Structure formats: structure tokens, C-alpha cells
Coordinates of C-alpha atoms and ligand atoms in Angstrom, one line a residue:
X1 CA -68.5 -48.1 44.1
X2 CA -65.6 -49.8 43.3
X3 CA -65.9 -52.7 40.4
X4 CA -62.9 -53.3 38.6
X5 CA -59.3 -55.4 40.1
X6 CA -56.7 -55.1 38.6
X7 CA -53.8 -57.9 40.1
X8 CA -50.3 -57.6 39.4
X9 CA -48.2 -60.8 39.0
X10 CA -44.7 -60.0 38.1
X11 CA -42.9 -63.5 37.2
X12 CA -41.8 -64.0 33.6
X13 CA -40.7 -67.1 31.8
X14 CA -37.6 -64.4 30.5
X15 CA -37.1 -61.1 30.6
X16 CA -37.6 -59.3 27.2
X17 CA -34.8 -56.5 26.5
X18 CA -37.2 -53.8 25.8
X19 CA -39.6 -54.2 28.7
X20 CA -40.2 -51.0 31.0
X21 CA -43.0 -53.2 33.4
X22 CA -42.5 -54.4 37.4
X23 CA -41.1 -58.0 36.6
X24 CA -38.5 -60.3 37.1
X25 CA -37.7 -64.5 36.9
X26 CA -39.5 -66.2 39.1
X27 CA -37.7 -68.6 42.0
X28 CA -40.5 -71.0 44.3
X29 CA -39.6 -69.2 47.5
X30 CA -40.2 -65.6 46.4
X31 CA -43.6 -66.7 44.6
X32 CA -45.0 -68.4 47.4
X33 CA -44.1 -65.4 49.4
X34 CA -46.0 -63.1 47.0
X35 CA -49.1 -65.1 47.0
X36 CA -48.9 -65.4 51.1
X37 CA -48.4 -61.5 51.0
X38 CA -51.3 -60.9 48.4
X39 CA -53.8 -63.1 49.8
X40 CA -53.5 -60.8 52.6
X41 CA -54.1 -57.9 50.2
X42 CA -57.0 -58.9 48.8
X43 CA -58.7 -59.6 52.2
X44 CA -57.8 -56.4 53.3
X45 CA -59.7 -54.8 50.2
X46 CA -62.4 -56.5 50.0
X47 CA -63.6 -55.7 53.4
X48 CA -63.0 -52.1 52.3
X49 CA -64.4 -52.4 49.0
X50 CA -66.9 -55.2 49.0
X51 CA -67.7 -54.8 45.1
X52 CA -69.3 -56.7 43.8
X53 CA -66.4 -56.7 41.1
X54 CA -67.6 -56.4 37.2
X55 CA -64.1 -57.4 36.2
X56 CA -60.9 -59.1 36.9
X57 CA -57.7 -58.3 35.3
X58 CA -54.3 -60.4 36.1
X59 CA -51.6 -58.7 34.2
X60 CA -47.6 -58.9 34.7
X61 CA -45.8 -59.7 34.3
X62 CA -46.8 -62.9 33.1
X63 CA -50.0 -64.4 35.1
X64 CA -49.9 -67.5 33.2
X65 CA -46.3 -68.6 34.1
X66 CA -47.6 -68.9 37.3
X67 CA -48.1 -73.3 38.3
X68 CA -51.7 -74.7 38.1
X69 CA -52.1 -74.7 42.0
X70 CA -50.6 -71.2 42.1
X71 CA -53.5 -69.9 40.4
X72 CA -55.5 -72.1 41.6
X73 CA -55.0 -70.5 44.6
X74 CA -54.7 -66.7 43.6
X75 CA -58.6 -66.5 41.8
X76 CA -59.6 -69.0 44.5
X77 CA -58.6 -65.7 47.3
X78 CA -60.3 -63.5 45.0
X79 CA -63.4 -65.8 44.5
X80 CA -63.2 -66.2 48.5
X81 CA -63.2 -62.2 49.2
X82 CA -65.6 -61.1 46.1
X83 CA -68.4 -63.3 44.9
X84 CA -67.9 -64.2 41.1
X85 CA -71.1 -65.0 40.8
X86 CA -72.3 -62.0 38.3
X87 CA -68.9 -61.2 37.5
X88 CA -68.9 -60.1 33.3
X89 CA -65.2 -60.2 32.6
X90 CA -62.1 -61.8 34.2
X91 CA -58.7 -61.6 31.6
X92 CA -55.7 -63.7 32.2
X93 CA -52.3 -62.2 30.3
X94 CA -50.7 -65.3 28.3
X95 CA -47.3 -65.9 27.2
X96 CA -48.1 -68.2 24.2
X97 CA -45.5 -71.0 25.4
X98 CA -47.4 -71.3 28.9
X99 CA -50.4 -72.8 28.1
X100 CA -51.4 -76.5 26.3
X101 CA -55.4 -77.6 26.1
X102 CA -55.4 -79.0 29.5
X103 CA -54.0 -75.3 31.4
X104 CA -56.6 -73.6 28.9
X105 CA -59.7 -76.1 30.7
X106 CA -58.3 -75.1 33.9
X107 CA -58.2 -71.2 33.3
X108 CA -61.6 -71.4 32.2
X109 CA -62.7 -73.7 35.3
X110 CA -60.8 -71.3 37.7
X111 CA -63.4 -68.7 35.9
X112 CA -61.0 -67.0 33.3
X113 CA -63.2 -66.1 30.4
X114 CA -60.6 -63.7 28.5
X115 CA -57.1 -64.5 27.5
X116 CA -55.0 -61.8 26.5
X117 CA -51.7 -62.9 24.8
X118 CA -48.6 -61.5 24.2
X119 CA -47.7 -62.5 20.7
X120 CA -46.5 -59.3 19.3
X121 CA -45.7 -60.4 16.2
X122 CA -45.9 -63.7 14.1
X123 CA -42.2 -63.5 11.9
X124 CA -39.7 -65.0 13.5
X125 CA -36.9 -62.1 12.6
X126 CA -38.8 -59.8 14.6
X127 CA -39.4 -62.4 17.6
X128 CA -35.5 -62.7 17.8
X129 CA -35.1 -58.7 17.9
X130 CA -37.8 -59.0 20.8
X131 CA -35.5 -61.3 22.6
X132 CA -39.1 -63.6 22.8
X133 CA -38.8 -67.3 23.4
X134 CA -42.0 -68.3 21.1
X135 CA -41.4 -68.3 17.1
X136 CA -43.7 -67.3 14.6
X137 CA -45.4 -70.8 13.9
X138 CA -45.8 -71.5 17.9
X139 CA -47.0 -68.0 18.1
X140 CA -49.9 -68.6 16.0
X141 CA -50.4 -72.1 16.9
X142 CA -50.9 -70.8 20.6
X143 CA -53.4 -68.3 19.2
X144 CA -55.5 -70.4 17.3
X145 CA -55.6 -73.6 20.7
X146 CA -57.0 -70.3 22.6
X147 CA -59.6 -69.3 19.8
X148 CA -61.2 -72.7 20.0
X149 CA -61.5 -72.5 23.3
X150 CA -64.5 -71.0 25.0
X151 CA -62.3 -67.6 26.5
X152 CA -62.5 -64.3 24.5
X153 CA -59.3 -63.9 22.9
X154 CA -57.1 -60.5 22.7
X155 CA -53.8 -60.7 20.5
X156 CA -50.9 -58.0 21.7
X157 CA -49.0 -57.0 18.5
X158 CA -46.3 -54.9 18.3
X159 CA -45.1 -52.5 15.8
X160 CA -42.5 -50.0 14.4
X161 CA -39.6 -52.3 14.4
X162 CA -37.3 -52.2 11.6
X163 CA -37.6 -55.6 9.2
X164 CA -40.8 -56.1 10.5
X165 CA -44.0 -57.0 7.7
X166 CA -47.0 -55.3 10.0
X167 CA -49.1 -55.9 7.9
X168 CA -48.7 -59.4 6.9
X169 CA -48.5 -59.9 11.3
X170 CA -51.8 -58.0 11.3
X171 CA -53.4 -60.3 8.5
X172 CA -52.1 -63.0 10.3
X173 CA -53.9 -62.1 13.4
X174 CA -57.3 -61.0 12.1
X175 CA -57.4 -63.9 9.7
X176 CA -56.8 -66.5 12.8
X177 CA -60.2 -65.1 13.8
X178 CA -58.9 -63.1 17.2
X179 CA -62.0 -60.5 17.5
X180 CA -59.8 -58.3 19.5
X181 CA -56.5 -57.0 19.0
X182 CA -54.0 -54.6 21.1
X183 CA -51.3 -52.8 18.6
X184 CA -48.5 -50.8 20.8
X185 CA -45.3 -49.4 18.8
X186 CA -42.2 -50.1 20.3
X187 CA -41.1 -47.5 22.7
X188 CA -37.7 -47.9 24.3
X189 CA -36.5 -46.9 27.8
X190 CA -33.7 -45.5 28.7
X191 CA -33.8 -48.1 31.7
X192 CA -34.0 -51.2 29.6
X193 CA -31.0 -53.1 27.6
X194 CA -32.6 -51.5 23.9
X195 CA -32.1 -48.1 25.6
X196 CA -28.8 -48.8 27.2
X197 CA -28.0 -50.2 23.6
X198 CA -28.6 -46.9 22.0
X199 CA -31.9 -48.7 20.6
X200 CA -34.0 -46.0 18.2
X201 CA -37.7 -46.1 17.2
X202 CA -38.2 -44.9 13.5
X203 CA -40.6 -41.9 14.1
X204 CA -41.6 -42.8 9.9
X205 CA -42.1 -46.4 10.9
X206 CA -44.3 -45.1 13.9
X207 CA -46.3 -42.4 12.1
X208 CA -47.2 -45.6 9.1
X209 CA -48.2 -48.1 11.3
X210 CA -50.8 -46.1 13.2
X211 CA -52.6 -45.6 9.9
X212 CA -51.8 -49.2 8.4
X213 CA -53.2 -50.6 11.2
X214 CA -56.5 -49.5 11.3
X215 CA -56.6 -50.2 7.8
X216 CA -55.7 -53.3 7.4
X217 CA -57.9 -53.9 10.6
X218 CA -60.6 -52.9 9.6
X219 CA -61.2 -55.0 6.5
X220 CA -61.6 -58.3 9.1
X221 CA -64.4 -55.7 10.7
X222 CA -62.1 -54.8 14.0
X223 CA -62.4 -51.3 14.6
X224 CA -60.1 -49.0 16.9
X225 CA -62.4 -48.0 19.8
X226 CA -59.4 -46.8 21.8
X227 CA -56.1 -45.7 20.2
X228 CA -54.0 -49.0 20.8
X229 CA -57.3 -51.6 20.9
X230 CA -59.3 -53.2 18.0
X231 CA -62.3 -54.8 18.2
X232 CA -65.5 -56.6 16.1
X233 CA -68.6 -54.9 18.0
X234 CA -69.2 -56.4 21.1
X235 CA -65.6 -57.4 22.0
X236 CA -64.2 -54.3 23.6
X237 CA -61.8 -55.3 26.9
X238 CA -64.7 -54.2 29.6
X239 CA -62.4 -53.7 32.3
X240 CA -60.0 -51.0 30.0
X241 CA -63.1 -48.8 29.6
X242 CA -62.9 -48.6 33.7
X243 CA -59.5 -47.0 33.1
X244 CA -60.9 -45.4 30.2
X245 CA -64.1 -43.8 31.6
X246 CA -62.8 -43.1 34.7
X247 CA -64.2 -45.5 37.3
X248 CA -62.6 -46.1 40.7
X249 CA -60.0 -49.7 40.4
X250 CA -58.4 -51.2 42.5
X251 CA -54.5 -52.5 41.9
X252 CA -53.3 -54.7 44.0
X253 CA -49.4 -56.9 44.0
X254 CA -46.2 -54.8 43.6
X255 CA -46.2 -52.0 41.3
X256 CA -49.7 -52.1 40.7
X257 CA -51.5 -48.5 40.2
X258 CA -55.2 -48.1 41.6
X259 CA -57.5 -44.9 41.6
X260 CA -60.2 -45.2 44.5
X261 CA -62.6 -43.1 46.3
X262 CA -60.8 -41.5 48.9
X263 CA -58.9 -39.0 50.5
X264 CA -60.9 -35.9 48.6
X265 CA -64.1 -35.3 45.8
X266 CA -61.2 -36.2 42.9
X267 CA -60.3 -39.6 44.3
X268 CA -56.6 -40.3 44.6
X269 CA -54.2 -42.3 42.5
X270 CA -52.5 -45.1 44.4
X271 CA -48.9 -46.8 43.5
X272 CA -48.3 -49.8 44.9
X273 CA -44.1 -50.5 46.0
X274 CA -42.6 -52.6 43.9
X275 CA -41.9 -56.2 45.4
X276 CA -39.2 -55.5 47.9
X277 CA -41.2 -52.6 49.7
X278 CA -44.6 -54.6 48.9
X279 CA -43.5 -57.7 50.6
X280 CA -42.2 -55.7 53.3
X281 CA -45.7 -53.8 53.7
X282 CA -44.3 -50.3 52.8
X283 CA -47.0 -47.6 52.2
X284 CA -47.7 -47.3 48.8
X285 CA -47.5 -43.6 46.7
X286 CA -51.1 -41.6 46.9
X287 CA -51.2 -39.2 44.7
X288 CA -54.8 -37.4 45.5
X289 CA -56.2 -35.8 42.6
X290 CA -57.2 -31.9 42.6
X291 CA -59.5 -30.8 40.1
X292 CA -57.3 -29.5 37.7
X293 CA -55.8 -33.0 37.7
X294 CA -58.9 -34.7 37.9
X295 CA -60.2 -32.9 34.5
X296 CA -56.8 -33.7 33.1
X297 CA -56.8 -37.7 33.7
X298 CA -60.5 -37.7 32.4
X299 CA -59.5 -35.9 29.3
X300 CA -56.2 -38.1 28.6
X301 CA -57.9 -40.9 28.9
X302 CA -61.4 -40.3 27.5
X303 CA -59.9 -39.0 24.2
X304 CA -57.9 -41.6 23.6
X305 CA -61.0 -43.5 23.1
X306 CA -64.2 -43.8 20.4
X307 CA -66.9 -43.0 23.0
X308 CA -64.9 -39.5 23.8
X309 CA -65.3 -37.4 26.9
X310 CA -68.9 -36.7 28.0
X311 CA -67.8 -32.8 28.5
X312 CA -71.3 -31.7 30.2
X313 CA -70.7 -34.6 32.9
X314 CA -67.2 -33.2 33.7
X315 CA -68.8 -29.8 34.4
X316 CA -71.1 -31.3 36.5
X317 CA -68.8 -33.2 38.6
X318 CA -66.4 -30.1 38.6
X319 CA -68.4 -27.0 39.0
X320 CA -66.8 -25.6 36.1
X321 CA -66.9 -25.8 32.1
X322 CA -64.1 -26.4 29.5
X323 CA -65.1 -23.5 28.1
X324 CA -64.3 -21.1 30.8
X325 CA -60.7 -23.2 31.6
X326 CA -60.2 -23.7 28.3
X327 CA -62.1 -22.3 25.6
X328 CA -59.2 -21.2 23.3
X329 CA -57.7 -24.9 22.9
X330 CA -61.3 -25.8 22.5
X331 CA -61.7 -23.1 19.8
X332 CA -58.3 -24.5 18.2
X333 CA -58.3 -27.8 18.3
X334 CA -61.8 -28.1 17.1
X335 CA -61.0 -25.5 14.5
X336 CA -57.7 -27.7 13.0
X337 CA -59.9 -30.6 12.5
X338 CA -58.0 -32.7 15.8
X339 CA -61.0 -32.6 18.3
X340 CA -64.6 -32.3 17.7
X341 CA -67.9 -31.3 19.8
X342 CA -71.3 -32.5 19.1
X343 CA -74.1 -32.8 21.5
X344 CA -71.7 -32.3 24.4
X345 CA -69.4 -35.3 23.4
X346 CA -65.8 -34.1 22.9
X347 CA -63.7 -36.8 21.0
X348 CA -60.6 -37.2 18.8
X349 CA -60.4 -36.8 15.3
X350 CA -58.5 -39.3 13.1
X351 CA -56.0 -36.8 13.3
X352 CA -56.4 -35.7 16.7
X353 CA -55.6 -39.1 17.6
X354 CA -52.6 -39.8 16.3
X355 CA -51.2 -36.7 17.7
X356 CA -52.9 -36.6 20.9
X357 CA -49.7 -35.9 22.6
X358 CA -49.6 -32.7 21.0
X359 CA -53.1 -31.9 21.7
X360 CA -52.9 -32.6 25.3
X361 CA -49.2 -30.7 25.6
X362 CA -51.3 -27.9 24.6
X363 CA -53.8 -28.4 26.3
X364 CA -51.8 -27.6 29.2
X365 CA -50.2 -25.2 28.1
X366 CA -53.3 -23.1 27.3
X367 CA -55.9 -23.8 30.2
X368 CA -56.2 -21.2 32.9
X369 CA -56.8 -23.6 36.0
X370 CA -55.2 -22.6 39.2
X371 CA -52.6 -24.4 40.5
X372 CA -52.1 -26.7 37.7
X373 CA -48.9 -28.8 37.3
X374 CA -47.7 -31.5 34.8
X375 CA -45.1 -33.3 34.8
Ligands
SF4_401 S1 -43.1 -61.2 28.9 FE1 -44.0 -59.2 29.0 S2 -43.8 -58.5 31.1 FE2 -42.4 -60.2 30.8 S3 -40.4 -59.3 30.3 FE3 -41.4 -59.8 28.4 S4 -42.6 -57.9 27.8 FE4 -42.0 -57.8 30.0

């Protein structure tokens, strides 16, 4: 069954000069041709896939750029096609400038009950670098009008940029009271104005903020359950652990990414076109999943979390063990201290997960499935 939506809204107040995502400025025409287009959408799914959903995700993009009666209209179509009676999660992403008391009354009428916001950091030096339009103060004011509101509250930070404090941002955050926060380094792409720039990331910087952050985390009682999210028990994002576990989601809007039951045991990736081809009703990419793929994804995403892979549930679903694919990277990673196995649950170390990468590289390199290819 499938139980987790995933919508894509792809308007931004600006557009931030390191930012790899499907977005873009929005202009009334094109919006109200993207909502025409995706209320067609999400008919057509839900009469394939009649749920009931467990959990709503609107990311961008920024969702909350969009007008009052613009989202109005977008949860009321998803309301309309799925009941939300029942529903346990429904996150709207934030741009802290796009929302006052009165928006965050009508987000939680229109049946938001989790606001994830993008402030990435609270020092206004670093803001600048971002190219963001919020400061530090309005930042954190924004974060504190959504904490007294009745939503669950995720704060984005970003790290491993030069001139940055992390760990007086991260003290900011956690001391605010946010129960949940997502920490992602800066990456830059060669597509973006950073990378055209020449833009670097520190690999020191990088290396030190993994451990500083679940440090300093951890003293407000938010604990990494996945390697980029934080949380005070109880307050882990439910519709990640979809991604996470490897439930079937569906994506819907331009660029969105979906993996559903179809075409095959393995289920098939599917890649929405971006807007152009969307509005245009171009096929999107499937990418149907073999099993060696199939025990890939479930092990590049399970690892990255606290809960781990269940590795005796793969082999049922496969018809085949780790041990036979794989048994030397199991004997070596386990050995080096970067995995470990107990009562059939393979997870990361401490180690392990801050070079997963590496783990996973070999990984590849070492398994003798048939057939197999990475790119
Ligand atoms: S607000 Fe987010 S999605 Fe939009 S341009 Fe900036 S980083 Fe990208």
C-alpha cells in the first residue's frame, strides 16, 4: 500500500546561489497553471492509489511562498482525493519571511501540523554568503512565532561554511526549544553560481561539524536518528522514515521522485519532468528496480539511519543473504568497527556513519551480485 505523498512546489521568494533543487521565481500565470496541472495529478493518483495516506509532505521549493488561497486550494485537492481524517503527519517547508500568526492559523486550519523551516543559520555573515533574504534576528524570531504555535517544528541548519559559529547557530536553535533539527553541510554544484564561482567546501570544516553537531545536540536531549536529522524522542519526521525504511511514496509536481509498486517484485523509482515537460504531460523517468538495486537503495538508506537495516527481512524479500553477496564487506566493515550486526540488525557505527560513503563505495565494489551497476 502506498501511504506517504510527497508534493513538489517549486516557487521561491529568491533563488539562493548554492541551491541544486527544481525551483525558480514564481509569476501568477505559471502558478495557476501548476496548480490547474497538479490537481489533475493528484486525481489521477489517488484513484490509483487510494491510500489512505499516513503523511503529507509539501517541499520545494518553497510551499509557503505560495498565496493563502493557493494552498488553500492545493491541501483542499489533496483532502478531496485522500481522506485526512486519520492522517498522522502533514509538513509544510517554511521560508521564515513567509509566514506572520495569521498564515500560521491558516496552515494549521488547512491541516498542516509540521512546519519545517529553512533557517540554516542564525548569524547574519553567513546569511549574506547564503544569498538568504531573512537575517539572523528575523530568522529566530520566525522560529520561535512557529514554536508557540500548535505545529511540530523542524529547524534546517546548515554547516561547513567558512566564518560560520556552528555551534553558537546550533545553541541557538536547540535553546529556542525546536525538538527537531535537520543539519546538511554545504555541498556545491557545479551547476549552481557557488560552483560556477569556483566555490570550495573545507573537507576539515565538514569532517568537525559532523561530530560538533551531535555534541552540542545532544546536550538539549536531540539525538541523531538519521545522519542529517536530530530529534527529542518522539519527534522524528514520520514521513522520512518512509524514504528511510523503504515504503512505496508517491511524488507528485515537477521534479518530484516517487518509488511505487509497480512494473516488477523491486518496485520502480519514478522521476517526475521538471516543469516545462510536467506541464506539458511528458512521461516521467522509471527506473524499475532489480534486486541488486533493490538491496542496494535498502542499504543506502537504512544505514544512514539509528534503527539500521533489518538484514533477515531483506533476505526474505530477496531470496538471498548478505552473507552469500557480500560476506567479505560484512566481515570488514564489521571487523574495522564502521558497521555492526546484532540479532539480525545491521547499522552504522559512529564511525561508519560519517564515512558511509566509503562503506557503501565498497560495498559495491566487493558484492558478487549479477548484473549489478552504479553509477
Ligand atoms: S529557498 Fe530553498 S529551494 Fe528556494 S532557492 Fe533557496 S535553497 Fe533553493
Amino acid at each position: 500500500m502506498v501511504q506517504a505523498l510527497y508534493l513538489h512546489v517549486p516557487f521561491c521568494p529568491s533563488v539562493c546561489p548554492y541551491c541544486d533543487f527544481h525551483k525558480m521565481l514564481r509569476h501568477e500565470g505559471l502558478v495557476a497553471r501548476y496548480l490547474d496541472r497538479l490537481e489533475e495529478e493528484i486525481h489521477e493518483n489517488a484513484a490509483l492509489y487510494p491510500g489512505p495516506l499516513r503523511t503529507v509532505y509539501l517541499g520545494g521549493g518553497t510551499p509557503s511562498h505560495l498565496r493563502d488561497e493557493e494552498l488553500t486550494r492545493l491541501l483542499g485537492a489533496i483532502d478531496a482525493a485522500w481522506v485526512r481524517h486519520g492522517r498522522e503527519e502533514t509538513t509544510l517547508e517554511a521560508d521564515p519571511l513567509t509566514f506572520d500568526e495569521d498564515r500560521l492559523t491558516l496552515f494549521a486550519k488547512l491541516g498542516v501540523d509540521r512546519l519545517s523551516l529553512g533557517l540554516q543559520s542564525a548569524q547574519d555573515g553567513t546569511l549574506r554568503y547564503l544569498g538568504r533574504l531573512h537575517d539572523g534576528a528575523q530568522g529566530m524570531d520566525a522560529v520561535r512565532m512557529a514554536l508557540r504555535s500548535p505545529m511540530r517544528v523542524n529547524v534546517d541548519v546548515m554547516t561547513s561554511m567558512e566564518g560560520q559559529d556552528l555551534e553558537q547557530d546550533l545553541r541557538t536553535v536547540a535553546e529556542s526549544g525546536a525538538r527537531h533539527v535537520s543539519v546538511y553541510g554545504l555541498t556545491i554544484e557545479a551547476n549552481t553560481p557557488f560552483g560556477r564561482r569556483g566555490y570550495r567546501v573545507d573537507e576539515d570544516l565538514d569532517a568537525a561539524a559532523f561530530e560538533l553537531t551531535s555534541t552540542v545536540l545532544a546536550r538539549y536531549g536531540l539525538d541523531r536518528y538519521e545522519v542529517s536529522n536530530f530529534a527529542a524522542p518522539g519527534e522524528e519526521s514520520r514521513h522520512n522514515q518512509a524514504y528511510w525504511r523503504g515504503d512505496h511514496y508517491l511524488g507528485l509536481g515537477p521534479s518530484a521522485s516517487a518509488y511505487l509498486p509497480a512494473h516488477g517484485p523491486f518496485g520502480a523509482r519514478i522521476k517526475q519532468r521538471p516543469l516545462k515537460g510536467w506541464l506539458a504531460g511528458a512521461a516521467p523517468e522509471v527506473d524499475v528496480l532489480d534486486v541488486d538495486s533493490y538491496i542496494l537503495e535498502r542499504l543506502l538508506t537504512g544505514l544512514r539511519t539509528r534503527e539500521g537495516v533489518d538484514i533477515a527481512a531483506l533476505s526474505a524479500r530477496t531470496g538471498t543473504t548478505l552473507e552469500s553477496s557480500a560476506g567479505r564487506w560484512l566481515d570488514d566493515t564489521t571487523r574495522h568497527g564502521l558497521l555492526s550486526l546484532a540479532a539480525d540488525k545491521l547499522t552504522a557505527t559512529a564511525t561508519g556513519l560519517q564515512r558511509l560513503d566509503a562503506v557503501m563505495r565498497a560495498f559495491v565494489g566487493s558484492r558478487r551480485l549479477v548484473g549489478t551497476t552504479v553509477s
